[in-house]
Amino acid sequence: NGPFGLLQSLADGVKLALKEDIIPKAADKVVYLLAPIIAVVPSFVTFSVIPFGPEGKVPWTDINTPLQLTDMPVAVLFVMAIASIGIYGIVLGGWSSGSTYSLLGGLRSSAQMISYEVAMGLAFVAVFLYAGSMSTSEIVAAQNEDGSFWFGLILAPSFIIYMIAMVGETNRAPFDLPEAEGELVGGFHTEYSSLKFALFFLAEYINMATVSAVATTLFLGGWHAPWGLIHIWPGADTGYWPVLWFLGKVMFFVFIFIWLRG
């Protein structure tokens, strides 16, 4: 649909919204309806502590504001805590459907996500020690002091472990056993249809962007220009460029997700 298939996602969204909404007879209706919301909300909330850039001016005003919703001394722990809440949506979605297959799919998915969170948390420890902080904005600043490198270069083993863990955490190929379409049809969301299925679908793809944004912030210098470019082009970290650098790095990780599956 559309030029180069660019409108395919929009067409899929409209199709899902217009489909008949079916609730299985054996389902626990309240939990069944809440599960997709519990899955999708944490994936958006995580972005609240991710810095998209330095201070920016609000259009048509003289107000300067940081391009970050909030920051806290334990921001990275907040990210991990919120990510673990999303697992409840998957477990409850599988259980509340009233189907044995969905329940087993939910158990497989939650077991994998919990397992990879351990590796993910341990990969962060080296970053905390090197930056001397758990604040996302301070970690970004620590990577761009004079003479310093991105933590992805200095702490390459942690970076590689995190990259493997983030693919497992989001249940993407080749770690897609919980949703293996060949044998499970869909896993925990088999009994879902219409917009409720779309929310699970949305949660998975937003989580891809979320773990990519965390990787960018902790390992690739966040919103700062690619390492060394600032010495050649002093204006690379000003204006709208920081947001573009940040989005470019996030898209790099999203490309890796799609490339692995392809």
Tab-separated table of C-alpha atoms in Angstrom:
chain	number	residue	atom	x	y	z
A	1	ASN	CA	0.000	0.000	0.000
A	2	GLY	CA	1.241	3.461	-0.926
A	3	PRO	CA	4.656	4.372	-2.376
A	4	PHE	CA	7.277	1.736	-1.424
A	5	GLY	CA	4.681	0.161	0.908
A	6	LEU	CA	5.010	3.064	3.372
A	7	LEU	CA	1.279	3.126	4.139
A	8	GLN	CA	1.072	-0.589	4.990
A	9	SER	CA	1.279	0.017	8.765
A	10	LEU	CA	-1.534	2.587	8.557
A	11	ALA	CA	-3.670	0.155	6.545
A	12	ASP	CA	-3.027	-2.608	9.123
A	13	GLY	CA	-4.020	-0.250	11.959
A	14	VAL	CA	-7.297	0.717	10.260
A	15	LYS	CA	-8.018	-2.947	9.468
A	16	LEU	CA	-7.510	-3.994	13.109
A	17	ALA	CA	-9.670	-1.125	14.395
A	18	LEU	CA	-12.560	-2.105	12.101
A	19	LYS	CA	-12.433	-5.842	12.846
A	20	GLU	CA	-15.070	-7.523	15.016
A	21	ASP	CA	-14.143	-7.524	18.707
A	22	ILE	CA	-14.564	-11.056	20.089
A	23	ILE	CA	-14.354	-11.984	23.796
A	24	PRO	CA	-14.037	-15.748	24.470
A	25	LYS	CA	-16.801	-17.239	26.612
A	26	ALA	CA	-14.321	-18.706	29.130
A	27	ALA	CA	-12.365	-15.439	29.508
A	28	ASP	CA	-12.124	-13.441	32.730
A	29	LYS	CA	-13.524	-10.297	31.106
A	30	VAL	CA	-12.086	-7.606	33.412
A	31	VAL	CA	-8.535	-8.974	33.349
A	32	TYR	CA	-8.892	-9.864	29.645
A	33	LEU	CA	-9.657	-6.215	28.849
A	34	LEU	CA	-7.014	-4.777	31.188
A	35	ALA	CA	-4.104	-6.969	30.024
A	36	PRO	CA	-3.406	-5.156	26.694
A	37	ILE	CA	-3.451	-1.798	28.511
A	38	ILE	CA	-1.024	-3.081	31.172
A	39	ALA	CA	1.255	-4.273	28.346
A	40	VAL	CA	1.237	-1.078	26.276
A	41	VAL	CA	1.342	1.695	28.918
A	42	PRO	CA	4.790	0.830	30.428
A	43	SER	CA	6.394	0.877	26.975
A	44	PHE	CA	5.408	4.555	26.621
A	45	VAL	CA	6.102	5.535	30.260
A	46	THR	CA	9.763	4.496	29.932
A	47	PHE	CA	10.352	7.402	27.525
A	48	SER	CA	9.662	9.857	30.370
A	49	VAL	CA	13.289	9.615	31.595
A	50	ILE	CA	14.998	9.487	28.176
A	51	PRO	CA	16.718	12.787	27.202
A	52	PHE	CA	15.993	13.638	23.541
A	53	GLY	CA	18.313	16.645	23.567
A	54	PRO	CA	19.669	19.574	25.612
A	55	GLU	CA	17.532	22.528	26.642
A	56	GLY	CA	15.335	23.786	23.824
A	57	LYS	CA	13.115	26.803	23.342
A	58	VAL	CA	9.352	26.319	23.266
A	59	PRO	CA	8.152	27.642	19.842
A	60	TRP	CA	6.768	31.202	19.875
A	61	THR	CA	7.863	31.764	23.505
A	62	ASP	CA	11.004	32.666	25.447
A	63	ILE	CA	10.703	29.565	27.652
A	64	ASN	CA	13.655	27.168	27.722
A	65	THR	CA	12.935	23.590	28.734
A	66	PRO	CA	14.995	20.378	28.801
A	67	LEU	CA	13.979	17.920	26.077
A	68	GLN	CA	13.255	15.315	28.740
A	69	LEU	CA	10.008	14.862	30.629
A	70	THR	CA	11.705	14.146	33.955
A	71	ASP	CA	14.987	12.969	35.406
A	72	MET	CA	15.784	11.266	38.692
A	73	PRO	CA	18.890	9.939	40.459
A	74	VAL	CA	17.792	6.346	39.765
A	75	ALA	CA	16.335	6.846	36.261
A	76	VAL	CA	17.801	3.624	34.804
A	77	LEU	CA	16.376	1.568	37.696
A	78	PHE	CA	13.036	3.252	36.945
A	79	VAL	CA	13.325	2.038	33.326
A	80	MET	CA	13.891	-1.551	34.477
A	81	ALA	CA	11.078	-1.388	37.041
A	82	ILE	CA	8.581	-0.103	34.462
A	83	ALA	CA	9.734	-2.702	31.917
A	84	SER	CA	9.029	-5.479	34.423
A	85	ILE	CA	5.439	-4.237	34.840
A	86	GLY	CA	4.815	-4.892	31.132
A	87	ILE	CA	5.369	-8.613	31.803
A	88	TYR	CA	2.193	-8.625	33.916
A	89	GLY	CA	0.186	-7.672	30.829
A	90	ILE	CA	1.532	-10.710	28.984
A	91	VAL	CA	0.980	-13.153	31.869
A	92	LEU	CA	-2.532	-11.859	32.579
A	93	GLY	CA	-3.395	-11.797	28.866
A	94	GLY	CA	-2.448	-15.461	28.520
A	95	TRP	CA	-4.207	-16.536	31.736
A	96	SER	CA	-7.420	-14.508	31.338
A	97	SER	CA	-8.128	-15.831	27.822
A	98	GLY	CA	-9.344	-19.123	29.287
A	99	SER	CA	-7.239	-21.098	26.794
A	100	THR	CA	-4.533	-23.578	27.747
A	101	TYR	CA	-2.485	-22.635	24.668
A	102	SER	CA	-2.591	-18.926	25.546
A	103	LEU	CA	-1.604	-19.707	29.149
A	104	LEU	CA	1.409	-21.732	28.009
A	105	GLY	CA	2.315	-18.981	25.531
A	106	GLY	CA	2.135	-16.406	28.333
A	107	LEU	CA	4.390	-18.540	30.558
A	108	ARG	CA	6.944	-19.007	27.775
A	109	SER	CA	6.991	-15.303	26.992
A	110	SER	CA	7.223	-14.110	30.612
A	111	ALA	CA	9.943	-16.670	31.441
A	112	GLN	CA	12.082	-15.386	28.564
A	113	MET	CA	11.548	-11.704	29.375
A	114	ILE	CA	12.425	-12.203	33.053
A	115	SER	CA	15.530	-14.212	32.102
A	116	TYR	CA	16.948	-11.550	29.785
A	117	GLU	CA	16.256	-8.748	32.276
A	118	VAL	CA	19.004	-10.228	34.485
A	119	ALA	CA	21.618	-9.950	31.711
A	120	MET	CA	20.307	-6.488	30.825
A	121	GLY	CA	20.624	-5.264	34.425
A	122	LEU	CA	24.163	-6.640	34.776
A	123	ALA	CA	25.193	-4.933	31.506
A	124	PHE	CA	24.081	-1.614	33.038
A	125	VAL	CA	26.282	-2.016	36.131
A	126	ALA	CA	29.501	-1.173	34.266
A	127	VAL	CA	27.833	1.981	32.884
A	128	PHE	CA	26.805	3.077	36.398
A	129	LEU	CA	30.343	2.557	37.702
A	130	TYR	CA	31.964	4.423	34.815
A	131	ALA	CA	29.489	7.340	34.820
A	132	GLY	CA	29.202	7.511	38.613
A	133	SER	CA	25.446	8.014	38.291
A	134	MET	CA	22.160	6.301	37.426
A	135	SER	CA	20.632	9.503	36.023
A	136	THR	CA	20.120	9.238	32.252
A	137	SER	CA	21.073	12.870	31.601
A	138	GLU	CA	24.268	12.540	33.686
A	139	ILE	CA	25.195	9.307	31.877
A	140	VAL	CA	24.836	11.134	28.523
A	141	ALA	CA	26.973	14.009	29.854
A	142	ALA	CA	29.649	11.597	31.158
A	143	GLN	CA	30.147	10.164	27.649
A	144	ASN	CA	30.898	13.542	26.093
A	145	GLU	CA	33.444	15.143	28.401
A	146	ASP	CA	36.787	16.105	26.864
A	147	GLY	CA	38.784	13.035	25.861
A	148	SER	CA	36.080	10.483	26.684
A	149	PHE	CA	34.500	7.913	24.391
A	150	TRP	CA	31.036	6.475	24.101
A	151	PHE	CA	30.487	3.737	26.655
A	152	GLY	CA	29.631	1.402	23.759
A	153	LEU	CA	33.346	1.516	22.814
A	154	ILE	CA	34.894	1.542	26.303
A	155	LEU	CA	32.496	-1.068	27.682
A	156	ALA	CA	32.135	-3.187	24.537
A	157	PRO	CA	31.365	-6.482	26.385
A	158	SER	CA	28.503	-4.815	28.304
A	159	PHE	CA	27.239	-3.234	25.075
A	160	ILE	CA	27.231	-6.579	23.226
A	161	ILE	CA	25.486	-8.322	26.153
A	162	TYR	CA	22.852	-5.565	26.250
A	163	MET	CA	22.242	-5.800	22.489
A	164	ILE	CA	21.630	-9.563	22.764
A	165	ALA	CA	19.452	-9.093	25.860
A	166	MET	CA	17.321	-6.372	24.261
A	167	VAL	CA	16.443	-8.669	21.341
A	168	GLY	CA	15.488	-11.430	23.796
A	169	GLU	CA	13.565	-8.990	25.993
A	170	THR	CA	11.368	-7.886	23.084
A	171	ASN	CA	10.773	-11.467	21.842
A	172	ARG	CA	12.113	-10.666	18.394
A	173	ALA	CA	13.753	-13.167	16.008
A	174	PRO	CA	15.934	-15.139	16.606
A	175	PHE	CA	14.622	-15.078	20.206
A	176	ASP	CA	10.972	-15.364	19.110
A	177	LEU	CA	10.197	-18.766	20.699
A	178	PRO	CA	7.397	-17.315	22.900
A	179	GLU	CA	5.497	-16.143	19.804
A	180	ALA	CA	6.787	-18.729	17.337
A	181	GLU	CA	4.179	-18.479	14.584
A	182	GLY	CA	5.107	-21.881	13.182
A	183	GLU	CA	3.991	-23.853	16.229
A	184	LEU	CA	2.100	-21.483	18.563
A	185	VAL	CA	0.071	-19.293	16.146
A	186	GLY	CA	0.588	-16.281	18.402
A	187	GLY	CA	1.290	-17.411	21.941
A	188	PHE	CA	-0.295	-15.366	24.727
A	189	HIS	CA	-2.389	-13.169	22.387
A	190	THR	CA	-3.949	-16.006	20.358
A	191	GLU	CA	-7.459	-15.295	21.717
A	192	TYR	CA	-7.255	-11.518	21.165
A	193	SER	CA	-8.752	-9.677	18.219
A	194	SER	CA	-9.446	-6.165	16.939
A	195	LEU	CA	-7.989	-3.228	18.915
A	196	LYS	CA	-6.963	-5.363	21.913
A	197	PHE	CA	-4.675	-7.403	19.666
A	198	ALA	CA	-3.473	-4.132	18.112
A	199	LEU	CA	-2.423	-2.915	21.587
A	200	PHE	CA	-0.247	-6.001	22.136
A	201	PHE	CA	1.156	-5.494	18.641
A	202	LEU	CA	1.821	-1.815	19.436
A	203	ALA	CA	3.463	-2.697	22.777
A	204	GLU	CA	5.960	-4.993	21.039
A	205	TYR	CA	7.008	-2.375	18.509
A	206	ILE	CA	7.136	0.500	21.006
A	207	ASN	CA	9.295	-1.727	23.238
A	208	MET	CA	11.694	-2.077	20.298
A	209	ALA	CA	11.982	1.725	20.189
A	210	THR	CA	12.253	1.901	24.000
A	211	VAL	CA	15.182	-0.532	24.347
A	212	SER	CA	16.824	1.209	21.364
A	213	ALA	CA	16.463	4.593	23.093
A	214	VAL	CA	17.957	3.164	26.308
A	215	ALA	CA	20.877	1.702	24.318
A	216	THR	CA	21.423	5.075	22.625
A	217	THR	CA	21.369	6.916	25.965
A	218	LEU	CA	23.621	4.541	27.886
A	219	PHE	CA	26.075	3.382	25.225
A	220	LEU	CA	26.072	5.719	22.187
A	221	GLY	CA	26.302	9.167	23.767
A	222	GLY	CA	22.567	9.953	23.706
A	223	TRP	CA	21.664	13.067	21.778
A	224	HIS	CA	25.237	14.222	21.180
A	225	ALA	CA	26.749	14.260	17.693
A	226	PRO	CA	28.715	11.168	16.581
A	227	TRP	CA	32.032	10.997	18.407
A	228	GLY	CA	34.724	13.279	16.973
A	229	LEU	CA	32.352	15.224	14.688
A	230	ILE	CA	32.084	18.085	17.189
A	231	HIS	CA	35.794	18.894	16.612
A	232	ILE	CA	35.225	19.273	12.871
A	233	TRP	CA	31.783	20.893	13.047
A	234	PRO	CA	31.273	22.933	16.266
A	235	GLY	CA	27.560	23.501	15.506
A	236	ALA	CA	26.727	19.781	15.376
A	237	ASP	CA	25.321	19.814	18.937
A	238	THR	CA	23.151	22.911	18.536
A	239	GLY	CA	19.711	23.715	17.134
A	240	TYR	CA	17.629	20.753	16.015
A	241	TRP	CA	20.654	18.515	15.370
A	242	PRO	CA	20.705	16.805	18.821
A	243	VAL	CA	17.170	15.426	18.334
A	244	LEU	CA	18.103	14.219	14.838
A	245	TRP	CA	21.277	12.520	16.137
A	246	PHE	CA	19.231	10.812	18.858
A	247	LEU	CA	16.548	9.609	16.430
A	248	GLY	CA	19.208	8.458	13.960
A	249	LYS	CA	20.897	6.296	16.605
A	250	VAL	CA	17.538	4.834	17.665
A	251	MET	CA	16.744	4.019	14.024
A	252	PHE	CA	20.113	2.267	13.767
A	253	PHE	CA	19.045	-0.166	16.500
A	254	VAL	CA	15.561	-0.584	15.001
A	255	PHE	CA	17.252	-1.420	11.688
A	256	ILE	CA	19.251	-4.152	13.487
A	257	PHE	CA	15.972	-5.647	14.797
A	258	ILE	CA	14.499	-5.734	11.274
A	259	TRP	CA	17.779	-6.940	9.739
A	260	LEU	CA	18.011	-9.858	12.225
A	261	ARG	CA	14.491	-10.962	11.399
A	262	GLY	CA	15.130	-10.621	7.659
